[in-house]
PDB file of C-alpha atoms in Angstrom:
ATOM      1  CA  MET A 507       0.000   0.000   0.000  1.00 48.00           C
ATOM      2  CA  SER A 508       1.366   3.457  -0.954  1.00 51.00           C
ATOM      3  CA  GLU A 509       2.321   6.057   1.642  1.00 54.00           C
ATOM      4  CA  GLN A 510      -0.475   8.278   0.322  1.00 56.00           C
ATOM      5  CA  GLY A 511      -2.956   5.450   0.759  1.00 49.00           C
ATOM      6  CA  LYS A 512      -1.732   4.789   4.287  1.00 55.00           C
ATOM      7  CA  SER A 513      -2.083   8.475   5.138  1.00 77.00           C
ATOM      8  CA  TRP A 514      -5.651   8.518   3.809  1.00 72.00           C
ATOM      9  CA  LEU A 515      -6.495   5.341   5.724  1.00 71.00           C
ATOM     10  CA  ARG A 516      -4.968   6.704   8.922  1.00 78.00           C
ATOM     11  CA  ARG A 517      -7.048   9.888   8.676  1.00 81.00           C
ATOM     12  CA  ARG A 518     -10.179   7.805   8.141  1.00 77.00           C
ATOM     13  CA  ILE A 519      -9.374   5.607  11.134  1.00 77.00           C
ATOM     14  CA  GLU A 520      -8.574   8.596  13.336  1.00 83.00           C
ATOM     15  CA  ALA A 521     -11.800  10.375  12.404  1.00 83.00           C
ATOM     16  CA  GLY A 522     -13.812   7.194  12.889  1.00 80.00           C
ATOM     17  CA  MET A 523     -12.264   6.588  16.297  1.00 82.00           C
ATOM     18  CA  VAL A 524     -12.991  10.146  17.431  1.00 87.00           C
ATOM     19  CA  ARG A 525     -16.645   9.862  16.367  1.00 83.00           C
ATOM     20  CA  GLY A 526     -17.032   6.373  17.805  1.00 82.00           C
ATOM     21  CA  LEU A 527     -15.427   7.138  21.160  1.00 86.00           C
ATOM     22  CA  THR A 528     -17.311  10.441  21.470  1.00 85.00           C
ATOM     23  CA  ARG A 529     -20.575   8.607  20.876  1.00 81.00           C
ATOM     24  CA  ALA A 530     -19.510   5.936  23.356  1.00 78.00           C
ATOM     25  CA  TYR A 531     -18.818   8.621  25.969  1.00 77.00           C
ATOM     26  CA  SER A 532     -22.317  10.073  25.507  1.00 74.00           C
ATOM     27  CA  THR A 533     -24.461   6.981  25.095  1.00 74.00           C
ATOM     28  CA  VAL A 534     -22.655   3.734  25.948  1.00 69.00           C
ATOM     29  CA  ARG A 535     -22.733   2.853  29.615  1.00 80.00           C
ATOM     30  CA  VAL A 536     -22.798  -0.433  31.482  1.00 87.00           C
ATOM     31  CA  ASP A 537     -25.487  -0.519  34.167  1.00 89.00           C
ATOM     32  CA  PRO A 538     -23.516  -1.336  37.362  1.00 91.00           C
ATOM     33  CA  GLU A 539     -26.507  -2.894  39.125  1.00 93.00           C
ATOM     34  CA  LYS A 540     -27.373  -5.212  36.243  1.00 94.00           C
ATOM     35  CA  PHE A 541     -23.734  -6.152  35.774  1.00 94.00           C
ATOM     36  CA  LEU A 542     -23.429  -6.910  39.490  1.00 95.00           C
ATOM     37  CA  MET A 543     -26.316  -9.373  39.112  1.00 95.00           C
ATOM     38  CA  GLN A 544     -24.518 -10.916  36.137  1.00 94.00           C
ATOM     39  CA  LEU A 545     -21.310 -11.274  38.143  1.00 95.00           C
ATOM     40  CA  ARG A 546     -23.201 -13.102  40.884  1.00 94.00           C
ATOM     41  CA  ALA A 547     -25.297 -15.300  38.585  1.00 94.00           C
ATOM     42  CA  ALA A 548     -23.067 -16.040  35.596  1.00 92.00           C
ATOM     43  CA  TYR A 549     -19.644 -15.817  37.229  1.00 92.00           C
ATOM     44  CA  ARG A 550     -20.691 -16.948  40.726  1.00 91.00           C
ATOM     45  CA  MET A 551     -18.859 -14.102  42.456  1.00 94.00           C
ATOM     46  CA  PRO A 552     -20.022 -14.163  46.126  1.00 93.00           C
ATOM     47  CA  ILE A 553     -20.345 -10.387  46.525  1.00 94.00           C
ATOM     48  CA  SER A 554     -23.200  -8.113  47.577  1.00 93.00           C
ATOM     49  CA  GLY A 555     -21.529  -4.997  46.155  1.00 93.00           C
ATOM     50  CA  TYR A 556     -18.416  -4.026  44.257  1.00 94.00           C
ATOM     51  CA  HIS A 557     -16.507  -3.445  47.493  1.00 92.00           C
ATOM     52  CA  GLY A 558     -16.763  -7.199  47.953  1.00 93.00           C
ATOM     53  CA  VAL A 559     -14.176  -7.932  45.268  1.00 95.00           C
ATOM     54  CA  TYR A 560     -11.454  -6.839  47.697  1.00 93.00           C
ATOM     55  CA  SER A 561     -12.224  -9.879  49.833  1.00 92.00           C
ATOM     56  CA  LEU A 562     -11.705 -12.275  46.914  1.00 94.00           C
ATOM     57  CA  LYS A 563      -8.428 -13.767  45.748  1.00 94.00           C
ATOM     58  CA  ILE A 564      -6.902 -11.754  42.928  1.00 95.00           C
ATOM     59  CA  GLY A 565      -6.752 -14.906  40.794  1.00 95.00           C
ATOM     60  CA  GLU A 566     -10.533 -15.291  41.011  1.00 95.00           C
ATOM     61  CA  ILE A 567     -11.007 -11.729  39.806  1.00 96.00           C
ATOM     62  CA  ASP A 568      -8.519 -12.251  36.964  1.00 97.00           C
ATOM     63  CA  VAL A 569     -10.485 -15.252  35.699  1.00 96.00           C
ATOM     64  CA  VAL A 570     -13.662 -13.160  35.457  1.00 97.00           C
ATOM     65  CA  ALA A 571     -11.770 -10.308  33.784  1.00 97.00           C
ATOM     66  CA  ASP A 572     -10.372 -12.671  31.147  1.00 96.00           C
ATOM     67  CA  SER A 573     -13.878 -13.999  30.484  1.00 96.00           C
ATOM     68  CA  VAL A 574     -15.189 -10.443  30.035  1.00 96.00           C
ATOM     69  CA  ILE A 575     -12.421  -9.731  27.523  1.00 95.00           C
ATOM     70  CA  ARG A 576     -13.195 -12.919  25.583  1.00 94.00           C
ATOM     71  CA  GLY A 577     -16.855 -11.924  25.429  1.00 93.00           C
ATOM     72  CA  GLY A 578     -15.938  -8.544  23.969  1.00 90.00           C
ATOM     73  CA  MET A 579     -13.576 -10.195  21.486  1.00 89.00           C
ATOM     74  CA  LYS A 580     -16.321 -12.511  20.208  1.00 86.00           C
ATOM     75  CA  MET A 581     -18.795  -9.641  19.779  1.00 83.00           C
ATOM     76  CA  ALA A 582     -16.175  -7.590  17.942  1.00 79.00           C
ATOM     77  CA  ALA A 583     -15.315 -10.495  15.644  1.00 76.00           C
ATOM     78  CA  VAL A 584     -18.964 -11.017  14.647  1.00 75.00           C
ATOM     79  CA  GLU A 585     -19.382  -7.296  14.028  1.00 68.00           C
ATOM     80  CA  GLY A 586     -16.133  -7.137  12.047  1.00 58.00           C
ATOM     81  CA  ALA A 587     -17.135 -10.031   9.804  1.00 54.00           C
ATOM     82  CA  GLY A 588     -20.412  -8.327   8.877  1.00 48.00           C
ATOM     83  CA  PHE A 589     -19.045  -4.886   8.171  1.00 46.00           C
ATOM     84  CA  GLY A 590     -15.903  -6.330   6.653  1.00 44.00           C
ATOM     85  CA  LEU A 591     -17.870  -7.416   3.603  1.00 43.00           C
ATOM     86  CA  GLY A 592     -17.841  -3.793   2.504  1.00 45.00           C
ATOM     87  CA  GLY A 593     -14.077  -3.393   2.725  1.00 47.00           C
ATOM     88  CA  LEU A 594     -12.795   0.110   3.411  1.00 47.00           C
ATOM     89  CA  MET A 595     -16.161   1.653   2.529  1.00 46.00           C
ATOM     90  CA  THR A 596     -17.533   0.504   5.899  1.00 46.00           C
ATOM     91  CA  ILE A 597     -14.507   1.280   8.068  1.00 48.00           C
ATOM     92  CA  VAL A 598     -16.066   4.346   9.715  1.00 45.00           C
ATOM     93  CA  PRO A 599     -19.325   2.697  10.889  1.00 48.00           C
ATOM     94  CA  ASP A 600     -17.250  -0.357  11.800  1.00 63.00           C
ATOM     95  CA  LEU A 601     -15.043   1.746  14.086  1.00 70.00           C
ATOM     96  CA  GLY A 602     -18.087   3.366  15.674  1.00 72.00           C
ATOM     97  CA  ILE A 603     -19.490   0.023  16.785  1.00 78.00           C
ATOM     98  CA  LEU A 604     -16.044  -1.320  17.648  1.00 79.00           C
ATOM     99  CA  SER A 605     -15.459   1.711  19.887  1.00 81.00           C
ATOM    100  CA  ALA A 606     -18.712   1.014  21.711  1.00 83.00           C
ATOM    101  CA  ILE A 607     -17.823  -2.668  22.232  1.00 86.00           C
ATOM    102  CA  THR A 608     -14.346  -1.720  23.445  1.00 87.00           C
ATOM    103  CA  MET A 609     -15.587   0.926  25.886  1.00 88.00           C
ATOM    104  CA  ARG A 610     -18.216  -1.422  27.321  1.00 90.00           C
ATOM    105  CA  THR A 611     -15.500  -4.034  27.823  1.00 92.00           C
ATOM    106  CA  ILE A 612     -13.325  -1.479  29.625  1.00 92.00           C
ATOM    107  CA  GLN A 613     -16.260  -0.392  31.803  1.00 92.00           C
ATOM    108  CA  LYS A 614     -16.946  -4.002  32.774  1.00 94.00           C
ATOM    109  CA  LEU A 615     -13.286  -4.547  33.642  1.00 95.00           C
ATOM    110  CA  SER A 616     -13.413  -1.424  35.805  1.00 94.00           C
ATOM    111  CA  LEU A 617     -16.343  -2.865  37.745  1.00 95.00           C
ATOM    112  CA  VAL A 618     -14.797  -6.340  37.999  1.00 96.00           C
ATOM    113  CA  TYR A 619     -11.816  -4.827  39.824  1.00 96.00           C
ATOM    114  CA  GLY A 620     -14.064  -2.759  42.102  1.00 94.00           C
ATOM    115  CA  PHE A 621     -14.030   0.649  40.413  1.00 93.00           C
ATOM    116  CA  GLN A 622     -17.335   2.320  39.622  1.00 89.00           C
ATOM    117  CA  PHE A 623     -17.836   5.418  37.469  1.00 84.00           C
ATOM    118  CA  ASN A 624     -20.515   7.498  39.171  1.00 80.00           C
ATOM    119  CA  THR A 625     -18.608  10.738  39.794  1.00 84.00           C
ATOM    120  CA  ASP A 626     -16.685  13.002  37.432  1.00 82.00           C
ATOM    121  CA  ASP A 627     -13.409  11.843  38.977  1.00 82.00           C
ATOM    122  CA  GLU A 628     -14.351   8.193  38.422  1.00 85.00           C
ATOM    123  CA  ILE A 629     -15.386   8.901  34.818  1.00 85.00           C
ATOM    124  CA  ALA A 630     -12.067  10.643  34.241  1.00 84.00           C
ATOM    125  CA  GLU A 631     -10.228   7.634  35.692  1.00 84.00           C
ATOM    126  CA  LEU A 632     -12.177   5.362  33.341  1.00 87.00           C
ATOM    127  CA  TRP A 633     -10.878   7.340  30.377  1.00 88.00           C
ATOM    128  CA  VAL A 634      -7.366   7.280  31.798  1.00 87.00           C
ATOM    129  CA  ALA A 635      -7.726   3.493  31.681  1.00 89.00           C
ATOM    130  CA  ALA A 636      -8.975   3.691  28.084  1.00 89.00           C
ATOM    131  CA  ALA A 637      -5.936   5.783  27.202  1.00 89.00           C
ATOM    132  CA  SER A 638      -3.700   3.255  28.925  1.00 87.00           C
ATOM    133  CA  ALA A 639      -5.372   0.498  26.906  1.00 87.00           C
ATOM    134  CA  ALA A 640      -4.535   2.423  23.737  1.00 85.00           C
ATOM    135  CA  GLY A 641      -0.934   2.869  24.853  1.00 84.00           C
ATOM    136  CA  VAL A 642      -1.336   6.583  25.584  1.00 85.00           C
ATOM    137  CA  ASP A 643       0.221   8.041  28.733  1.00 79.00           C
ATOM    138  CA  ILE A 644      -2.039  10.702  30.244  1.00 76.00           C
ATOM    139  CA  GLY A 645      -0.130  12.921  32.647  1.00 65.00           C
ATOM    140  CA  ARG A 646      -1.692  13.451  36.044  1.00 61.00           C
ATOM    141  CA  GLU A 647      -1.321  17.204  35.598  1.00 55.00           C
ATOM    142  CA  LEU A 648      -3.802  17.114  32.693  1.00 60.00           C
ATOM    143  CA  LEU A 649      -6.329  15.185  34.752  1.00 61.00           C
ATOM    144  CA  GLU A 650      -5.953  17.539  37.685  1.00 62.00           C
ATOM    145  CA  LYS A 651      -6.283  20.731  35.640  1.00 57.00           C
ATOM    146  CA  GLU A 652      -9.226  19.768  33.427  1.00 66.00           C
ATOM    147  CA  VAL A 653     -12.897  19.331  34.260  1.00 73.00           C
ATOM    148  CA  VAL A 654     -14.242  16.066  32.903  1.00 76.00           C
ATOM    149  CA  ASN A 655     -16.224  17.598  30.011  1.00 77.00           C
ATOM    150  CA  ARG A 656     -13.029  19.130  28.630  1.00 81.00           C
ATOM    151  CA  PHE A 657     -10.725  16.318  29.731  1.00 83.00           C
ATOM    152  CA  VAL A 658     -12.524  13.467  27.950  1.00 86.00           C
ATOM    153  CA  PRO A 659     -12.540  14.994  24.427  1.00 87.00           C
ATOM    154  CA  ARG A 660      -8.803  15.706  24.694  1.00 86.00           C
ATOM    155  CA  VAL A 661      -8.156  12.119  25.794  1.00 88.00           C
ATOM    156  CA  ILE A 662     -10.320  10.808  22.944  1.00 89.00           C
ATOM    157  CA  GLN A 663      -8.259  12.768  20.431  1.00 89.00           C
ATOM    158  CA  ARG A 664      -5.003  11.373  21.835  1.00 89.00           C
ATOM    159  CA  ILE A 665      -6.400   7.842  21.781  1.00 88.00           C
ATOM    160  CA  ALA A 666      -7.548   8.250  18.179  1.00 87.00           C
ATOM    161  CA  VAL A 667      -4.139   9.480  17.035  1.00 86.00           C
ATOM    162  CA  LYS A 668      -2.363   6.584  18.728  1.00 85.00           C
ATOM    163  CA  ALA A 669      -4.862   3.953  17.613  1.00 80.00           C
ATOM    164  CA  SER A 670      -4.811   5.084  13.985  1.00 79.00           C
ATOM    165  CA  ALA A 671      -1.047   4.674  13.877  1.00 77.00           C
ATOM    166  CA  GLU A 672      -1.226   1.268  15.554  1.00 71.00           C
ATOM    167  CA  VAL A 673      -3.848  -0.335  13.327  1.00 68.00           C
ATOM    168  CA  VAL A 674      -3.314   1.296   9.941  1.00 67.00           C
ATOM    169  CA  GLU A 675      -1.055  -1.501   8.687  1.00 62.00           C
ATOM    170  CA  LYS A 676      -3.385  -4.209   9.963  1.00 60.00           C
ATOM    171  CA  TRP A 677      -6.540  -2.607   8.567  1.00 56.00           C
ATOM    172  CA  ALA A 678      -4.895  -2.060   5.193  1.00 55.00           C
ATOM    173  CA  GLY A 679      -5.772  -5.654   4.345  1.00 51.00           C
ATOM    174  CA  ARG A 680      -9.406  -4.671   4.041  1.00 49.00           C
ATOM    175  CA  VAL A 681      -8.753  -3.183   0.613  1.00 48.00           C
ATOM    176  CA  ILE A 682      -9.230  -6.773  -0.613  1.00 46.00           C
ATOM    177  CA  PRO A 683     -13.061  -7.034  -0.725  1.00 48.00           C
ATOM    178  CA  LEU A 684     -13.359 -10.829  -0.964  1.00 45.00           C
ATOM    179  CA  ALA A 685     -11.074 -11.356   2.026  1.00 47.00           C
ATOM    180  CA  SER A 686     -12.213  -8.348   4.043  1.00 50.00           C
ATOM    181  CA  SER A 687     -14.910 -10.213   5.999  1.00 51.00           C
ATOM    182  CA  ALA A 688     -12.445 -12.681   7.524  1.00 55.00           C
ATOM    183  CA  ILE A 689      -9.837  -9.953   7.933  1.00 55.00           C
ATOM    184  CA  GLY A 690     -12.371  -7.642   9.591  1.00 57.00           C
ATOM    185  CA  ALA A 691     -13.347 -10.332  12.088  1.00 65.00           C
ATOM    186  CA  GLY A 692      -9.720 -11.083  12.905  1.00 63.00           C
ATOM    187  CA  LEU A 693      -8.693  -7.462  13.251  1.00 72.00           C
ATOM    188  CA  ASN A 694     -11.597  -6.575  15.530  1.00 74.00           C
ATOM    189  CA  TYR A 695     -10.856  -9.684  17.607  1.00 75.00           C
ATOM    190  CA  TRP A 696      -7.225  -8.598  17.926  1.00 78.00           C
ATOM    191  CA  PHE A 697      -8.190  -4.992  18.696  1.00 81.00           C
ATOM    192  CA  VAL A 698     -10.448  -5.816  21.668  1.00 86.00           C
ATOM    193  CA  ARG A 699      -8.010  -8.436  22.968  1.00 88.00           C
ATOM    194  CA  ALA A 700      -5.087  -5.984  22.940  1.00 87.00           C
ATOM    195  CA  TRP A 701      -7.032  -3.115  24.485  1.00 88.00           C
ATOM    196  CA  GLY A 702      -8.792  -5.393  26.951  1.00 92.00           C
ATOM    197  CA  GLN A 703      -5.547  -6.881  28.237  1.00 94.00           C
ATOM    198  CA  ARG A 704      -3.987  -3.436  28.680  1.00 91.00           C
ATOM    199  CA  ALA A 705      -7.066  -2.116  30.484  1.00 92.00           C
ATOM    200  CA  LYS A 706      -7.079  -5.216  32.688  1.00 95.00           C
ATOM    201  CA  MET A 707      -3.491  -4.566  33.759  1.00 94.00           C
ATOM    202  CA  HIS A 708      -4.339  -0.922  34.511  1.00 92.00           C
ATOM    203  CA  PHE A 709      -7.261  -1.811  36.785  1.00 93.00           C
ATOM    204  CA  ARG A 710      -5.443  -4.787  38.294  1.00 95.00           C
ATOM    205  CA  GLN A 711      -2.509  -2.633  39.360  1.00 94.00           C
ATOM    206  CA  ARG A 712      -4.826  -0.015  40.872  1.00 92.00           C
ATOM    207  CA  HIS A 713      -6.762  -2.763  42.675  1.00 95.00           C
ATOM    208  CA  LEU A 714      -3.613  -4.304  44.144  1.00 95.00           C
ATOM    209  CA  LEU A 715      -2.366  -0.882  45.219  1.00 94.00           C
ATOM    210  CA  LEU A 716      -5.599  -0.131  47.094  1.00 92.00           C
ATOM    211  CA  ARG A 717      -5.614  -3.614  48.612  1.00 91.00           C
ATOM    212  CA  GLN A 718      -2.027  -3.169  49.823  1.00 90.00           C
ATOM    213  CA  ARG A 719      -2.834   0.258  51.224  1.00 89.00           C
ATOM    214  CA  ALA A 720      -5.846  -1.130  53.116  1.00 83.00           C
ATOM    215  CA  GLN A 721      -3.703  -3.912  54.590  1.00 81.00           C
ATOM    216  CA  GLN A 722      -1.070  -1.421  55.713  1.00 83.00           C
ATOM    217  CA  GLU A 723      -3.709   0.766  57.345  1.00 78.00           C
ATOM    218  CA  ALA A 724      -5.193  -2.262  59.113  1.00 74.00           C
ATOM    219  CA  LEU A 725      -1.773  -3.287  60.437  1.00 76.00           C
ATOM    220  CA  ALA A 726      -1.087   0.245  61.620  1.00 74.00           C
ATOM    221  CA  ALA A 727      -4.429   0.317  63.432  1.00 75.00           C
ATOM    222  CA  GLN A 728      -3.666  -3.010  65.116  1.00 73.00           C
ATOM    223  CA  GLU A 729      -0.263  -1.782  66.243  1.00 74.00           C
ATOM    224  CA  GLN A 730      -1.791   1.406  67.573  1.00 76.00           C
ATOM    225  CA  ALA A 731      -4.432  -0.561  69.470  1.00 75.00           C
ATOM    226  CA  SER A 732      -1.773  -2.824  71.013  1.00 73.00           C
ATOM    227  CA  LEU A 733       0.239   0.056  72.453  1.00 72.00           C
ATOM    228  CA  PRO A 734      -0.075   0.357  76.228  1.00 73.00           C
ATOM    229  CA  THR A 735      -2.224   3.263  77.374  1.00 63.00           C
ATOM    230  CA  THR A 736      -0.847   5.763  79.801  1.00 58.00           C
ATOM    231  CA  THR A 737      -2.738   7.435  82.592  1.00 55.00           C
ATOM    232  CA  SER A 738      -1.924  10.844  83.987  1.00 49.00           C
TER     233      SER A 738
END
């Protein structure tokens, strides 16, 4: 594929990602209560609320997270096979739906590791995780200076730039119409797997950090309680 063709494809991917992620920010949201019921029923997680995941073994949580990622990968593959029949002509609507599937997967992973997204700060953290999944490093100073309604669009733009560079070579195969259905399924499968695994590591590290901090605070409280009291 020529450099000019790659540049055109990259611009298309970047624009599609911006539109898809912006739409996902506005309309795509996992219902935490319904997902909690799914975690208890389908994954047999013995929790009454998301705080309960901190009492589980990290390996148990990882198993559920991997299952969530596989579910997103399968949905993305089916979607990619359908839209892939149109080759590059369908790449923009394809990316819109793929963005929604990816963001829902990231939201579910956030909940699996005990992080909800009810407040502006939590929503911002969710998009920090999305950026991490895309391989984009968002400086803490940006998060601290920006309100969420300005922060998220700037993060989306950075994600789109990074993602377009990452996938342009892989998506270039869709110029072959007869093969584009299988290629589209495979590329979408790869996309959600890569982003899902990165997002999982982001939330897992945050989870372990909070768990370690809670243990340290509990030990400090025990030591404080064991100190002899003095009377005047």
